[in-house]
């Protein structure tokens, strides 16, 4: 079985969301003419994107938790079916 550090997994999920927020909003500010090409324009692009960041953060944490639970469930099912298959072949 895999040893999971849930604190590390959660930290990586949150840091990934922050990195995504920083890079995508910087590229929007840099590539398109939605905001002025100044520090105030860059700051505006980050401030106006905060509601989207909130949703990204929630969905990232939700899906990280869900996939972690599903991974544990699949590992448990694999152990049980392995024992079942192994015991079946030993009887023959």
PDB file of N, CA, C and O in Angstrom, residues 16-90:
ATOM      1  N   UNK A  16      -0.624  24.358  -5.943  1.00  0.00           N
ATOM      2  CA  UNK A  16      -0.896  24.242  -7.374  1.00  0.00           C
ATOM      3  C   UNK A  16      -1.950  25.228  -7.832  1.00  0.00           C
ATOM      4  O   UNK A  16      -1.850  25.837  -8.902  1.00  0.00           O
ATOM      5  N   UNK A  17      -2.990  25.411  -7.010  1.00  0.00           N
ATOM      6  CA  UNK A  17      -4.035  26.392  -7.341  1.00  0.00           C
ATOM      7  C   UNK A  17      -3.485  27.815  -7.333  1.00  0.00           C
ATOM      8  O   UNK A  17      -3.830  28.618  -8.195  1.00  0.00           O
ATOM      9  N   UNK A  18      -2.643  28.108  -6.360  1.00  0.00           N
ATOM     10  CA  UNK A  18      -2.042  29.442  -6.283  1.00  0.00           C
ATOM     11  C   UNK A  18      -1.151  29.691  -7.495  1.00  0.00           C
ATOM     12  O   UNK A  18      -1.203  30.763  -8.117  1.00  0.00           O
ATOM     13  N   UNK A  19      -0.341  28.700  -7.848  1.00  0.00           N
ATOM     14  CA  UNK A  19       0.541  28.841  -9.009  1.00  0.00           C
ATOM     15  C   UNK A  19      -0.262  29.050 -10.285  1.00  0.00           C
ATOM     16  O   UNK A  19       0.075  29.887 -11.123  1.00  0.00           O
ATOM     17  N   UNK A  20      -1.342  28.283 -10.447  1.00  0.00           N
ATOM     18  CA  UNK A  20      -2.216  28.426 -11.613  1.00  0.00           C
ATOM     19  C   UNK A  20      -2.811  29.832 -11.667  1.00  0.00           C
ATOM     20  O   UNK A  20      -2.841  30.467 -12.725  1.00  0.00           O
ATOM     21  N   UNK A  21      -3.270  30.344 -10.528  1.00  0.00           N
ATOM     22  CA  UNK A  21      -3.842  31.684 -10.449  1.00  0.00           C
ATOM     23  C   UNK A  21      -2.824  32.748 -10.858  1.00  0.00           C
ATOM     24  O   UNK A  21      -3.112  33.629 -11.666  1.00  0.00           O
ATOM     25  N   UNK A  22      -1.628  32.635 -10.310  1.00  0.00           N
ATOM     26  CA  UNK A  22      -0.592  33.635 -10.590  1.00  0.00           C
ATOM     27  C   UNK A  22      -0.193  33.623 -12.066  1.00  0.00           C
ATOM     28  O   UNK A  22      -0.134  34.672 -12.714  1.00  0.00           O
ATOM     29  N   UNK A  23       0.075  32.451 -12.607  1.00  0.00           N
ATOM     30  CA  UNK A  23       0.565  32.381 -13.981  1.00  0.00           C
ATOM     31  C   UNK A  23      -0.509  32.723 -15.012  1.00  0.00           C
ATOM     32  O   UNK A  23      -0.237  33.465 -15.958  1.00  0.00           O
ATOM     33  N   UNK A  24      -1.721  32.203 -14.839  1.00  0.00           N
ATOM     34  CA  UNK A  24      -2.745  32.474 -15.848  1.00  0.00           C
ATOM     35  C   UNK A  24      -3.155  33.935 -15.866  1.00  0.00           C
ATOM     36  O   UNK A  24      -3.357  34.508 -16.945  1.00  0.00           O
ATOM     37  N   UNK A  25      -3.249  34.557 -14.712  1.00  0.00           N
ATOM     38  CA  UNK A  25      -3.626  35.972 -14.696  1.00  0.00           C
ATOM     39  C   UNK A  25      -2.502  36.858 -15.206  1.00  0.00           C
ATOM     40  O   UNK A  25      -2.760  37.891 -15.827  1.00  0.00           O
ATOM     41  N   UNK A  26      -1.280  36.462 -14.969  1.00  0.00           N
ATOM     42  CA  UNK A  26      -0.163  37.219 -15.524  1.00  0.00           C
ATOM     43  C   UNK A  26      -0.170  37.150 -17.050  1.00  0.00           C
ATOM     44  O   UNK A  26       0.024  38.155 -17.736  1.00  0.00           O
ATOM     45  N   UNK A  27      -0.429  35.960 -17.586  1.00  0.00           N
ATOM     46  CA  UNK A  27      -0.460  35.801 -19.046  1.00  0.00           C
ATOM     47  C   UNK A  27      -1.629  36.568 -19.655  1.00  0.00           C
ATOM     48  O   UNK A  27      -1.495  37.178 -20.722  1.00  0.00           O
ATOM     49  N   UNK A  28      -2.782  36.562 -18.995  1.00  0.00           N
ATOM     50  CA  UNK A  28      -3.922  37.352 -19.493  1.00  0.00           C
ATOM     51  C   UNK A  28      -3.540  38.828 -19.523  1.00  0.00           C
ATOM     52  O   UNK A  28      -3.816  39.533 -20.498  1.00  0.00           O
ATOM     53  N   UNK A  29      -2.917  39.318 -18.467  1.00  0.00           N
ATOM     54  CA  UNK A  29      -2.497  40.723 -18.423  1.00  0.00           C
ATOM     55  C   UNK A  29      -1.461  41.011 -19.524  1.00  0.00           C
ATOM     56  O   UNK A  29      -1.511  42.048 -20.169  1.00  0.00           O
ATOM     57  N   UNK A  30      -0.545  40.069 -19.741  1.00  0.00           N
ATOM     58  CA  UNK A  30       0.535  40.270 -20.688  1.00  0.00           C
ATOM     59  C   UNK A  30       0.075  40.180 -22.144  1.00  0.00           C
ATOM     60  O   UNK A  30       0.469  40.997 -22.977  1.00  0.00           O
ATOM     61  N   UNK A  31      -0.789  39.216 -22.460  1.00  0.00           N
ATOM     62  CA  UNK A  31      -1.117  38.911 -23.857  1.00  0.00           C
ATOM     63  C   UNK A  31      -2.311  39.694 -24.407  1.00  0.00           C
ATOM     64  O   UNK A  31      -2.340  40.001 -25.592  1.00  0.00           O
ATOM     65  N   UNK A  32      -3.297  39.968 -23.595  1.00  0.00           N
ATOM     66  CA  UNK A  32      -4.493  40.621 -24.095  1.00  0.00           C
ATOM     67  C   UNK A  32      -4.582  42.060 -23.601  1.00  0.00           C
ATOM     68  O   UNK A  32      -3.888  42.469 -22.687  1.00  0.00           O
ATOM     69  N   UNK A  33      -5.455  42.810 -24.242  1.00  0.00           N
ATOM     70  CA  UNK A  33      -5.590  44.235 -23.909  1.00  0.00           C
ATOM     71  C   UNK A  33      -6.745  44.500 -22.951  1.00  0.00           C
ATOM     72  O   UNK A  33      -7.369  45.556 -23.007  1.00  0.00           O
ATOM     73  N   UNK A  34      -7.038  43.547 -22.071  1.00  0.00           N
ATOM     74  CA  UNK A  34      -8.110  43.750 -21.096  1.00  0.00           C
ATOM     75  C   UNK A  34      -7.700  44.757 -20.025  1.00  0.00           C
ATOM     76  O   UNK A  34      -8.543  45.462 -19.469  1.00  0.00           O
ATOM     77  N   UNK A  35      -6.422  44.798 -19.717  1.00  0.00           N
ATOM     78  CA  UNK A  35      -5.913  45.656 -18.643  1.00  0.00           C
ATOM     79  C   UNK A  35      -4.750  46.486 -19.177  1.00  0.00           C
ATOM     80  O   UNK A  35      -4.025  46.051 -20.067  1.00  0.00           O
ATOM     81  N   UNK A  36      -4.547  47.670 -18.615  1.00  0.00           N
ATOM     82  CA  UNK A  36      -3.388  48.480 -19.034  1.00  0.00           C
ATOM     83  C   UNK A  36      -2.079  47.775 -18.684  1.00  0.00           C
ATOM     84  O   UNK A  36      -2.004  47.035 -17.710  1.00  0.00           O
ATOM     85  N   UNK A  37      -1.091  47.993 -19.487  1.00  0.00           N
ATOM     86  CA  UNK A  37       0.220  47.369 -19.266  1.00  0.00           C
ATOM     87  C   UNK A  37       1.015  48.190 -18.249  1.00  0.00           C
ATOM     88  O   UNK A  37       2.008  48.827 -18.562  1.00  0.00           O
ATOM     89  N   UNK A  38       0.537  48.155 -17.023  1.00  0.00           N
ATOM     90  CA  UNK A  38       1.196  48.850 -15.918  1.00  0.00           C
ATOM     91  C   UNK A  38       1.013  48.001 -14.665  1.00  0.00           C
ATOM     92  O   UNK A  38       0.299  46.997 -14.671  1.00  0.00           O
ATOM     93  N   UNK A  39       1.667  48.444 -13.595  1.00  0.00           N
ATOM     94  CA  UNK A  39       1.516  47.715 -12.338  1.00  0.00           C
ATOM     95  C   UNK A  39       0.060  47.750 -11.871  1.00  0.00           C
ATOM     96  O   UNK A  39      -0.454  46.756 -11.349  1.00  0.00           O
ATOM     97  N   UNK A  40      -0.620  48.873 -12.066  1.00  0.00           N
ATOM     98  CA  UNK A  40      -2.035  48.971 -11.687  1.00  0.00           C
ATOM     99  C   UNK A  40      -2.895  48.014 -12.515  1.00  0.00           C
ATOM    100  O   UNK A  40      -3.834  47.410 -11.993  1.00  0.00           O
ATOM    101  N   UNK A  41      -2.570  47.866 -13.782  1.00  0.00           N
ATOM    102  CA  UNK A  41      -3.294  46.924 -14.630  1.00  0.00           C
ATOM    103  C   UNK A  41      -3.075  45.487 -14.184  1.00  0.00           C
ATOM    104  O   UNK A  41      -4.012  44.680 -14.165  1.00  0.00           O
ATOM    105  N   UNK A  42      -1.840  45.161 -13.830  1.00  0.00           N
ATOM    106  CA  UNK A  42      -1.528  43.817 -13.335  1.00  0.00           C
ATOM    107  C   UNK A  42      -2.264  43.544 -12.026  1.00  0.00           C
ATOM    108  O   UNK A  42      -2.866  42.482 -11.851  1.00  0.00           O
ATOM    109  N   UNK A  43      -2.241  44.522 -11.152  1.00  0.00           N
ATOM    110  CA  UNK A  43      -2.949  44.384  -9.875  1.00  0.00           C
ATOM    111  C   UNK A  43      -4.452  44.229 -10.107  1.00  0.00           C
ATOM    112  O   UNK A  43      -5.105  43.410  -9.449  1.00  0.00           O
ATOM    113  N   UNK A  44      -4.998  44.959 -11.048  1.00  0.00           N
ATOM    114  CA  UNK A  44      -6.422  44.839 -11.383  1.00  0.00           C
ATOM    115  C   UNK A  44      -6.760  43.452 -11.904  1.00  0.00           C
ATOM    116  O   UNK A  44      -7.802  42.884 -11.563  1.00  0.00           O
ATOM    117  N   UNK A  45      -5.873  42.892 -12.718  1.00  0.00           N
ATOM    118  CA  UNK A  45      -6.146  41.557 -13.258  1.00  0.00           C
ATOM    119  C   UNK A  45      -6.192  40.519 -12.150  1.00  0.00           C
ATOM    120  O   UNK A  45      -7.009  39.598 -12.193  1.00  0.00           O
ATOM    121  N   UNK A  46      -5.350  40.664 -11.142  1.00  0.00           N
ATOM    122  CA  UNK A  46      -5.374  39.726 -10.019  1.00  0.00           C
ATOM    123  C   UNK A  46      -6.597  39.956  -9.124  1.00  0.00           C
ATOM    124  O   UNK A  46      -7.235  39.002  -8.689  1.00  0.00           O
ATOM    125  N   UNK A  47      -6.921  41.202  -8.862  1.00  0.00           N
ATOM    126  CA  UNK A  47      -8.055  41.496  -7.979  1.00  0.00           C
ATOM    127  C   UNK A  47      -9.366  41.051  -8.610  1.00  0.00           C
ATOM    128  O   UNK A  47     -10.214  40.445  -7.939  1.00  0.00           O
ATOM    129  N   UNK A  48      -9.547  41.311  -9.888  1.00  0.00           N
ATOM    130  CA  UNK A  48     -10.800  40.938 -10.549  1.00  0.00           C
ATOM    131  C   UNK A  48     -10.936  39.425 -10.746  1.00  0.00           C
ATOM    132  O   UNK A  48     -12.038  38.931 -10.979  1.00  0.00           O
ATOM    133  N   UNK A  49      -9.838  38.701 -10.631  1.00  0.00           N
ATOM    134  CA  UNK A  49      -9.884  37.247 -10.796  1.00  0.00           C
ATOM    135  C   UNK A  49     -10.065  36.507  -9.473  1.00  0.00           C
ATOM    136  O   UNK A  49     -10.197  35.289  -9.473  1.00  0.00           O
ATOM    137  N   UNK A  50     -10.102  37.215  -8.356  1.00  0.00           N
ATOM    138  CA  UNK A  50     -10.222  36.556  -7.056  1.00  0.00           C
ATOM    139  C   UNK A  50     -11.469  35.670  -6.913  1.00  0.00           C
ATOM    140  O   UNK A  50     -11.369  34.583  -6.341  1.00  0.00           O
ATOM    141  N   UNK A  51     -12.645  36.072  -7.406  1.00  0.00           N
ATOM    142  CA  UNK A  51     -13.796  35.149  -7.300  1.00  0.00           C
ATOM    143  C   UNK A  51     -13.562  33.825  -8.036  1.00  0.00           C
ATOM    144  O   UNK A  51     -13.999  32.768  -7.572  1.00  0.00           O
ATOM    145  N   UNK A  52     -12.854  33.879  -9.144  1.00  0.00           N
ATOM    146  CA  UNK A  52     -12.543  32.657  -9.879  1.00  0.00           C
ATOM    147  C   UNK A  52     -11.531  31.813  -9.109  1.00  0.00           C
ATOM    148  O   UNK A  52     -11.594  30.585  -9.133  1.00  0.00           O
ATOM    149  N   UNK A  53     -10.611  32.472  -8.429  1.00  0.00           N
ATOM    150  CA  UNK A  53      -9.623  31.753  -7.626  1.00  0.00           C
ATOM    151  C   UNK A  53     -10.298  30.994  -6.495  1.00  0.00           C
ATOM    152  O   UNK A  53      -9.936  29.848  -6.205  1.00  0.00           O
ATOM    153  N   UNK A  54     -11.279  31.606  -5.878  1.00  0.00           N
ATOM    154  CA  UNK A  54     -12.023  30.957  -4.798  1.00  0.00           C
ATOM    155  C   UNK A  54     -12.646  29.655  -5.305  1.00  0.00           C
ATOM    156  O   UNK A  54     -12.525  28.601  -4.666  1.00  0.00           O
ATOM    157  N   UNK A  55     -13.276  29.705  -6.467  1.00  0.00           N
ATOM    158  CA  UNK A  55     -13.895  28.497  -7.037  1.00  0.00           C
ATOM    159  C   UNK A  55     -12.845  27.457  -7.422  1.00  0.00           C
ATOM    160  O   UNK A  55     -13.055  26.257  -7.233  1.00  0.00           O
ATOM    161  N   UNK A  56     -11.719  27.906  -7.956  1.00  0.00           N
ATOM    162  CA  UNK A  56     -10.646  26.984  -8.309  1.00  0.00           C
ATOM    163  C   UNK A  56     -10.105  26.282  -7.070  1.00  0.00           C
ATOM    164  O   UNK A  56      -9.879  25.070  -7.071  1.00  0.00           O
ATOM    165  N   UNK A  57      -9.901  27.039  -6.023  1.00  0.00           N
ATOM    166  CA  UNK A  57      -9.364  26.484  -4.778  1.00  0.00           C
ATOM    167  C   UNK A  57     -10.322  25.454  -4.177  1.00  0.00           C
ATOM    168  O   UNK A  57      -9.900  24.364  -3.771  1.00  0.00           O
ATOM    169  N   UNK A  58     -11.596  25.773  -4.151  1.00  0.00           N
ATOM    170  CA  UNK A  58     -12.588  24.842  -3.605  1.00  0.00           C
ATOM    171  C   UNK A  58     -12.636  23.563  -4.439  1.00  0.00           C
ATOM    172  O   UNK A  58     -12.617  22.449  -3.897  1.00  0.00           O
ATOM    173  N   UNK A  59     -12.702  23.697  -5.758  1.00  0.00           N
ATOM    174  CA  UNK A  59     -12.799  22.504  -6.602  1.00  0.00           C
ATOM    175  C   UNK A  59     -11.527  21.670  -6.530  1.00  0.00           C
ATOM    176  O   UNK A  59     -11.592  20.436  -6.526  1.00  0.00           O
ATOM    177  N   UNK A  60     -10.362  22.302  -6.456  1.00  0.00           N
ATOM    178  CA  UNK A  60      -9.111  21.555  -6.342  1.00  0.00           C
ATOM    179  C   UNK A  60      -9.070  20.751  -5.053  1.00  0.00           C
ATOM    180  O   UNK A  60      -8.724  19.566  -5.063  1.00  0.00           O
ATOM    181  N   UNK A  61      -9.432  21.369  -3.944  1.00  0.00           N
ATOM    182  CA  UNK A  61      -9.426  20.655  -2.663  1.00  0.00           C
ATOM    183  C   UNK A  61     -10.481  19.550  -2.646  1.00  0.00           C
ATOM    184  O   UNK A  61     -10.226  18.443  -2.158  1.00  0.00           O
ATOM    185  N   UNK A  62     -11.645  19.827  -3.202  1.00  0.00           N
ATOM    186  CA  UNK A  62     -12.713  18.828  -3.247  1.00  0.00           C
ATOM    187  C   UNK A  62     -12.290  17.612  -4.064  1.00  0.00           C
ATOM    188  O   UNK A  62     -12.420  16.467  -3.608  1.00  0.00           O
ATOM    189  N   UNK A  63     -11.765  17.833  -5.254  1.00  0.00           N
ATOM    190  CA  UNK A  63     -11.382  16.718  -6.106  1.00  0.00           C
ATOM    191  C   UNK A  63     -10.134  16.003  -5.596  1.00  0.00           C
ATOM    192  O   UNK A  63     -10.001  14.788  -5.771  1.00  0.00           O
ATOM    193  N   UNK A  64      -9.219  16.715  -4.955  1.00  0.00           N
ATOM    194  CA  UNK A  64      -8.059  16.059  -4.356  1.00  0.00           C
ATOM    195  C   UNK A  64      -8.514  15.103  -3.256  1.00  0.00           C
ATOM    196  O   UNK A  64      -8.053  13.959  -3.187  1.00  0.00           O
ATOM    197  N   UNK A  65      -9.429  15.555  -2.423  1.00  0.00           N
ATOM    198  CA  UNK A  65      -9.966  14.687  -1.371  1.00  0.00           C
ATOM    199  C   UNK A  65     -10.733  13.511  -1.945  1.00  0.00           C
ATOM    200  O   UNK A  65     -10.576  12.369  -1.493  1.00  0.00           O
ATOM    201  N   UNK A  66     -11.561  13.771  -2.947  1.00  0.00           N
ATOM    202  CA  UNK A  66     -12.353  12.713  -3.569  1.00  0.00           C
ATOM    203  C   UNK A  66     -11.459  11.651  -4.217  1.00  0.00           C
ATOM    204  O   UNK A  66     -11.666  10.446  -4.028  1.00  0.00           O
ATOM    205  N   UNK A  67     -10.461  12.084  -4.962  1.00  0.00           N
ATOM    206  CA  UNK A  67      -9.555  11.131  -5.601  1.00  0.00           C
ATOM    207  C   UNK A  67      -8.715  10.370  -4.582  1.00  0.00           C
ATOM    208  O   UNK A  67      -8.397   9.195  -4.778  1.00  0.00           O
ATOM    209  N   UNK A  68      -8.374  11.002  -3.479  1.00  0.00           N
ATOM    210  CA  UNK A  68      -7.638  10.317  -2.427  1.00  0.00           C
ATOM    211  C   UNK A  68      -8.499   9.228  -1.786  1.00  0.00           C
ATOM    212  O   UNK A  68      -8.032   8.106  -1.550  1.00  0.00           O
ATOM    213  N   UNK A  69      -9.767   9.535  -1.525  1.00  0.00           N
ATOM    214  CA  UNK A  69     -10.691   8.545  -0.959  1.00  0.00           C
ATOM    215  C   UNK A  69     -10.896   7.396  -1.936  1.00  0.00           C
ATOM    216  O   UNK A  69     -10.872   6.220  -1.545  1.00  0.00           O
ATOM    217  N   UNK A  70     -11.087   7.716  -3.209  1.00  0.00           N
ATOM    218  CA  UNK A  70     -11.265   6.665  -4.214  1.00  0.00           C
ATOM    219  C   UNK A  70     -10.012   5.802  -4.348  1.00  0.00           C
ATOM    220  O   UNK A  70     -10.112   4.584  -4.533  1.00  0.00           O
ATOM    221  N   UNK A  71      -8.851   6.402  -4.250  1.00  0.00           N
ATOM    222  CA  UNK A  71      -7.606   5.641  -4.310  1.00  0.00           C
ATOM    223  C   UNK A  71      -7.522   4.649  -3.155  1.00  0.00           C
ATOM    224  O   UNK A  71      -7.142   3.484  -3.347  1.00  0.00           O
ATOM    225  N   UNK A  72      -7.876   5.092  -1.948  1.00  0.00           N
ATOM    226  CA  UNK A  72      -7.876   4.190  -0.792  1.00  0.00           C
ATOM    227  C   UNK A  72      -8.886   3.068  -0.979  1.00  0.00           C
ATOM    228  O   UNK A  72      -8.610   1.912  -0.640  1.00  0.00           O
ATOM    229  N   UNK A  73     -10.058   3.372  -1.502  1.00  0.00           N
ATOM    230  CA  UNK A  73     -11.084   2.372  -1.733  1.00  0.00           C
ATOM    231  C   UNK A  73     -10.612   1.335  -2.756  1.00  0.00           C
ATOM    232  O   UNK A  73     -10.790   0.130  -2.554  1.00  0.00           O
ATOM    233  N   UNK A  74      -9.993   1.780  -3.823  1.00  0.00           N
ATOM    234  CA  UNK A  74      -9.495   0.862  -4.846  1.00  0.00           C
ATOM    235  C   UNK A  74      -8.382  -0.027  -4.284  1.00  0.00           C
ATOM    236  O   UNK A  74      -8.335  -1.225  -4.570  1.00  0.00           O
ATOM    237  N   UNK A  75      -7.505   0.553  -3.469  1.00  0.00           N
ATOM    238  CA  UNK A  75      -6.446  -0.247  -2.846  1.00  0.00           C
ATOM    239  C   UNK A  75      -7.038  -1.327  -1.947  1.00  0.00           C
ATOM    240  O   UNK A  75      -6.579  -2.472  -1.943  1.00  0.00           O
ATOM    241  N   UNK A  76      -8.060  -0.982  -1.173  1.00  0.00           N
ATOM    242  CA  UNK A  76      -8.718  -1.954  -0.304  1.00  0.00           C
ATOM    243  C   UNK A  76      -9.375  -3.055  -1.124  1.00  0.00           C
ATOM    244  O   UNK A  76      -9.249  -4.236  -0.801  1.00  0.00           O
ATOM    245  N   UNK A  77     -10.054  -2.674  -2.193  1.00  0.00           N
ATOM    246  CA  UNK A  77     -10.696  -3.667  -3.053  1.00  0.00           C
ATOM    247  C   UNK A  77      -9.656  -4.572  -3.706  1.00  0.00           C
ATOM    248  O   UNK A  77      -9.877  -5.785  -3.833  1.00  0.00           O
ATOM    249  N   UNK A  78      -8.535  -4.033  -4.111  1.00  0.00           N
ATOM    250  CA  UNK A  78      -7.470  -4.838  -4.711  1.00  0.00           C
ATOM    251  C   UNK A  78      -6.920  -5.859  -3.723  1.00  0.00           C
ATOM    252  O   UNK A  78      -6.675  -7.008  -4.087  1.00  0.00           O
ATOM    253  N   UNK A  79      -6.692  -5.445  -2.479  1.00  0.00           N
ATOM    254  CA  UNK A  79      -6.194  -6.374  -1.471  1.00  0.00           C
ATOM    255  C   UNK A  79      -7.185  -7.512  -1.241  1.00  0.00           C
ATOM    256  O   UNK A  79      -6.796  -8.677  -1.137  1.00  0.00           O
ATOM    257  N   UNK A  80      -8.475  -7.182  -1.179  1.00  0.00           N
ATOM    258  CA  UNK A  80      -9.488  -8.211  -0.941  1.00  0.00           C
ATOM    259  C   UNK A  80      -9.601  -9.163  -2.123  1.00  0.00           C
ATOM    260  O   UNK A  80      -9.696 -10.382  -1.934  1.00  0.00           O
ATOM    261  N   UNK A  81      -9.588  -8.655  -3.333  1.00  0.00           N
ATOM    262  CA  UNK A  81      -9.704  -9.538  -4.494  1.00  0.00           C
ATOM    263  C   UNK A  81      -8.430 -10.351  -4.681  1.00  0.00           C
ATOM    264  O   UNK A  81      -8.500 -11.502  -5.113  1.00  0.00           O
ATOM    265  N   UNK A  82      -7.271  -9.786  -4.350  1.00  0.00           N
ATOM    266  CA  UNK A  82      -6.028 -10.554  -4.440  1.00  0.00           C
ATOM    267  C   UNK A  82      -6.079 -11.750  -3.499  1.00  0.00           C
ATOM    268  O   UNK A  82      -5.694 -12.862  -3.876  1.00  0.00           O
ATOM    269  N   UNK A  83      -6.533 -11.534  -2.271  1.00  0.00           N
ATOM    270  CA  UNK A  83      -6.645 -12.636  -1.311  1.00  0.00           C
ATOM    271  C   UNK A  83      -7.641 -13.677  -1.796  1.00  0.00           C
ATOM    272  O   UNK A  83      -7.412 -14.876  -1.677  1.00  0.00           O
ATOM    273  N   UNK A  84      -8.739 -13.232  -2.359  1.00  0.00           N
ATOM    274  CA  UNK A  84      -9.766 -14.139  -2.849  1.00  0.00           C
ATOM    275  C   UNK A  84      -9.232 -14.983  -4.003  1.00  0.00           C
ATOM    276  O   UNK A  84      -9.399 -16.206  -4.027  1.00  0.00           O
ATOM    277  N   UNK A  85      -8.582 -14.360  -4.945  1.00  0.00           N
ATOM    278  CA  UNK A  85      -8.036 -15.076  -6.104  1.00  0.00           C
ATOM    279  C   UNK A  85      -6.922 -16.024  -5.659  1.00  0.00           C
ATOM    280  O   UNK A  85      -6.865 -17.179  -6.092  1.00  0.00           O
ATOM    281  N   UNK A  86      -6.058 -15.550  -4.766  1.00  0.00           N
ATOM    282  CA  UNK A  86      -4.960 -16.373  -4.283  1.00  0.00           C
ATOM    283  C   UNK A  86      -5.489 -17.602  -3.553  1.00  0.00           C
ATOM    284  O   UNK A  86      -5.021 -18.714  -3.768  1.00  0.00           O
ATOM    285  N   UNK A  87      -6.485 -17.428  -2.694  1.00  0.00           N
ATOM    286  CA  UNK A  87      -7.043 -18.572  -1.956  1.00  0.00           C
ATOM    287  C   UNK A  87      -7.767 -19.523  -2.908  1.00  0.00           C
ATOM    288  O   UNK A  87      -7.769 -20.732  -2.701  1.00  0.00           O
ATOM    289  N   UNK A  88      -8.354 -19.039  -3.945  1.00  0.00           N
ATOM    290  CA  UNK A  88      -9.028 -19.898  -4.936  1.00  0.00           C
ATOM    291  C   UNK A  88      -8.030 -20.814  -5.616  1.00  0.00           C
ATOM    292  O   UNK A  88      -8.270 -22.017  -5.786  1.00  0.00           O
ATOM    293  N   UNK A  89      -6.887 -20.289  -6.019  1.00  0.00           N
ATOM    294  CA  UNK A  89      -5.900 -21.092  -6.717  1.00  0.00           C
ATOM    295  C   UNK A  89      -5.165 -22.045  -5.776  1.00  0.00           C
ATOM    296  O   UNK A  89      -4.644 -23.076  -6.219  1.00  0.00           O
ATOM    297  N   UNK A  90      -5.072 -21.720  -4.499  1.00  0.00           N
ATOM    298  CA  UNK A  90      -4.435 -22.635  -3.559  1.00  0.00           C
ATOM    299  C   UNK A  90      -5.290 -23.882  -3.329  1.00  0.00           C
ATOM    300  O   UNK A  90      -4.766 -24.955  -3.055  1.00  0.00           O
TER     301      UNK A  90
END
